[in-house]
XYZ file of C-alpha atoms in Angstrom:
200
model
C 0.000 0.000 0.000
C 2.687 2.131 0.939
C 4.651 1.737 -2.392
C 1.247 2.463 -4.249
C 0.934 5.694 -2.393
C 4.529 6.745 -3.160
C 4.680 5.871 -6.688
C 1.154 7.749 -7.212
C 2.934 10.718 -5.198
C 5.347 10.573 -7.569
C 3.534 10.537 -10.480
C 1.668 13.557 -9.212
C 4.809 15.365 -8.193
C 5.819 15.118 -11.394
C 2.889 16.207 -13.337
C 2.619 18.886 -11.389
C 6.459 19.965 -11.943
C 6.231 19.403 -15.954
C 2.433 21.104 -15.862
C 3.975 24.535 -14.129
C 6.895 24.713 -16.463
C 9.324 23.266 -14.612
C 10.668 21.106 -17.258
C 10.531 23.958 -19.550
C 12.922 26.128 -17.419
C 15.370 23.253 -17.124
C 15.240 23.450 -20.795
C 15.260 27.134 -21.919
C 17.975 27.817 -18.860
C 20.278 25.343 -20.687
C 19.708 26.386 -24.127
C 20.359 29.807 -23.072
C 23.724 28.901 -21.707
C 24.838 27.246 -24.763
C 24.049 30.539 -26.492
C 25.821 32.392 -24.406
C 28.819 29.960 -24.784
C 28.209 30.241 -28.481
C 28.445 34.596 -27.965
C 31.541 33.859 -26.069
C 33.263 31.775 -28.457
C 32.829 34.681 -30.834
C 33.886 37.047 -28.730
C 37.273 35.075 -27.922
C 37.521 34.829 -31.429
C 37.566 38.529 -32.273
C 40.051 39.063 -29.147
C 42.094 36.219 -30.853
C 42.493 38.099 -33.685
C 43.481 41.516 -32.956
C 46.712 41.145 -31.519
C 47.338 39.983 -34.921
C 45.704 43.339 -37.010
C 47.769 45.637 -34.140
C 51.053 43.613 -35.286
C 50.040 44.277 -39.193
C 49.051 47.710 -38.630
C 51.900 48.488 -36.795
C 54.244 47.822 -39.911
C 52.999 50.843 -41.516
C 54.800 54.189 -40.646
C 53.373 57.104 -39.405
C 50.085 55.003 -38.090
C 48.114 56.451 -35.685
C 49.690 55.271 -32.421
C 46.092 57.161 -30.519
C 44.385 54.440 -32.443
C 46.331 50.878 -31.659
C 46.230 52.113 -28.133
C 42.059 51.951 -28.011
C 42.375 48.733 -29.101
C 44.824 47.332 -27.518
C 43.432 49.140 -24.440
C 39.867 47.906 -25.108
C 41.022 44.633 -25.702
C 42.761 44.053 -22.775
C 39.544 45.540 -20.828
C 37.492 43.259 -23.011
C 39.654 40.392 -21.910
C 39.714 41.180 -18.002
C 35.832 40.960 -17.337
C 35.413 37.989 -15.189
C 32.889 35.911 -17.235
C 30.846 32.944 -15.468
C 28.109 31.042 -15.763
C 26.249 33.746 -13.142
C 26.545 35.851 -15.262
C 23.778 35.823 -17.130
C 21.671 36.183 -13.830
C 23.686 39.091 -12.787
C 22.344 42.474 -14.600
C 25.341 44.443 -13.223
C 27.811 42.085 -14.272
C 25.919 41.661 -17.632
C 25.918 45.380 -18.819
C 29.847 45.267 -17.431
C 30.522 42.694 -19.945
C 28.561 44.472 -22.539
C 30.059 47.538 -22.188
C 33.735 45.945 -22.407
C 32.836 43.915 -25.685
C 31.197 47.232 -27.023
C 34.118 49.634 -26.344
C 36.244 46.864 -27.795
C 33.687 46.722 -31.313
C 34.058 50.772 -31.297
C 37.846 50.885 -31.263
C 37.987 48.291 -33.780
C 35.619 50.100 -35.974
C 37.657 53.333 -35.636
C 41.009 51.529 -36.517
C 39.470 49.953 -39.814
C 38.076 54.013 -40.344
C 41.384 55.107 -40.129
C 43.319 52.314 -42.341
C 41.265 53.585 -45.056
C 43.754 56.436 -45.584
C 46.706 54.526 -45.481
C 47.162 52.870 -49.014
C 50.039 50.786 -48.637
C 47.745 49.070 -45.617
C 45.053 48.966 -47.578
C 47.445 46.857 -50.060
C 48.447 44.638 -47.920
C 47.531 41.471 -48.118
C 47.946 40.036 -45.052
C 45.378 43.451 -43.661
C 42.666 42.440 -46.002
C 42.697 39.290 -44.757
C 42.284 40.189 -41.098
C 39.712 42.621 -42.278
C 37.801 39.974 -43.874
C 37.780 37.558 -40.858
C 37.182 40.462 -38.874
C 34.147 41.231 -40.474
C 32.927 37.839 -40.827
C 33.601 37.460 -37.084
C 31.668 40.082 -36.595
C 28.415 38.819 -38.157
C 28.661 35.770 -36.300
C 28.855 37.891 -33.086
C 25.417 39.290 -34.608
C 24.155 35.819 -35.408
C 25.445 34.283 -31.952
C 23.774 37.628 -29.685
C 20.399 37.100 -31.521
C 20.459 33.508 -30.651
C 20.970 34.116 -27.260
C 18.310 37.038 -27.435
C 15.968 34.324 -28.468
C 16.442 31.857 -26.109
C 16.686 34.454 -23.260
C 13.314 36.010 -24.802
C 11.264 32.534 -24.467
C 13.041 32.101 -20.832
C 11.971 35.355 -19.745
C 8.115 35.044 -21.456
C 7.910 31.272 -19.227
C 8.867 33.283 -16.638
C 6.579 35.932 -16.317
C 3.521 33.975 -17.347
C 0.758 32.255 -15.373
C 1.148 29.924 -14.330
C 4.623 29.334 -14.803
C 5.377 32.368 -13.319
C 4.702 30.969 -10.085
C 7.160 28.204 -10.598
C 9.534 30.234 -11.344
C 9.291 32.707 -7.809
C 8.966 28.997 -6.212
C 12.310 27.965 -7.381
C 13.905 31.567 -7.980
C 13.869 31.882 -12.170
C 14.123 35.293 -12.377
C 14.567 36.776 -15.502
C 17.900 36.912 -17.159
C 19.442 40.402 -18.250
C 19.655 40.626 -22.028
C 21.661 42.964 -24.697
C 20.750 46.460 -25.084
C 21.850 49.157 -27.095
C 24.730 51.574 -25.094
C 23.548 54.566 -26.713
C 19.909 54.284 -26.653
C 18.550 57.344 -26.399
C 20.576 58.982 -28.712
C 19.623 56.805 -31.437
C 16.105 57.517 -30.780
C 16.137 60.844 -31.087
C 15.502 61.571 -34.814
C 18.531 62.836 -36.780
C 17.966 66.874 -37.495
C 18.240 67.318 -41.494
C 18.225 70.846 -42.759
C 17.995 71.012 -46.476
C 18.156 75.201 -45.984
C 20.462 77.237 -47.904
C 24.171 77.266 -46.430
C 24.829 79.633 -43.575
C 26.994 81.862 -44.385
């Protein structure tokens, strides 16, 4: 009788636990941490390759030193951020990271402004190829975030719905931080475009 009792406890336990999302949490929480492992990997990869595009660019005379030292600098900052799996629970330590991996995309972007007046660079063959990976790196950084966006989109949905939402305050889901854009409301503010005469 006992054992009947149990194994129809059990069965109940578990219904309930799979009926209230539990199940579902388990498996949105892990396929949001292989995004983020996948966002990561990308990330190391573009580190990877910039001491690389520093040691190219620095070949060509009269470079702008200002330049290689933002991205060496962001690098290194990029590089520093502690990085585990909490994370992705932590908002502060989230929009840390962020920050470091954007200052790191801006310098970048500023050094491959700036080659674009030095011809002999732009020549070089070994360069384009670094700019090439760079940029291909670079869209799977895009394609890795918006993975993770997704996945951390259908965690956070589970977790503010009823009744799931009360499985998750049971067993502390909260919802995870996600990316954001740095500069927000400055990109939201329409550009001003004056087609006027010239001031004189």
């Amino acid at each position: 009788m006992k054992r009947w009792l149990l194994t129809l406890f059990a069965a109940l336990s578990l219904g309930l636990l799979s009926g209230c999302g539990y199940n579902q949490f388990q498996s949105l929480d892990e396929a949001s941490k292989s995004a983020w492992s996948e966002v990561l990997n990308q990330y190391q990869r573009r580190a990877d390759l910039v001491p690389n595009i520093v040691a190219t660019v620095k070949g060509e005379a009269n470079f702008e030193q200002e330049t290689l030292t933002r991205v060496i600098e962001a690098r290194a900052k990029a590089t520093s951020v502690q990085v585990t799996p909490e994370t992705l629970n932590d908002p502060a330590a989230f929009a840390k990271f962020q920050q470091a991996q954007g200052e790191l995309s801006s310098a970048l972007s500023r050094l491959l402004v700036v080659s674009e007046q030095y011809p002999n660079l732009k020549a070089n063959q070994a360069f384009r190829d670094l700019r090439v990976t760079l940029e291909g790196t670079e869209n799977r950084i895009t394609v890795a975030r918006n993975r993770y966006i997704q996945t951390v989109q259908e965690y956070n949905v589970l977790a503010r719905s009823f009744p799931t939402n009360i499985t998750a305050k049971i067993f502390s889901y909260d919802p995870k931080p996600n990316f954001s854009v740095q500069n927000e409301a400055q990109i939201s503010t329409p550009p001003t475009v004056d087609f006027g005469a010239p001031k004189k």
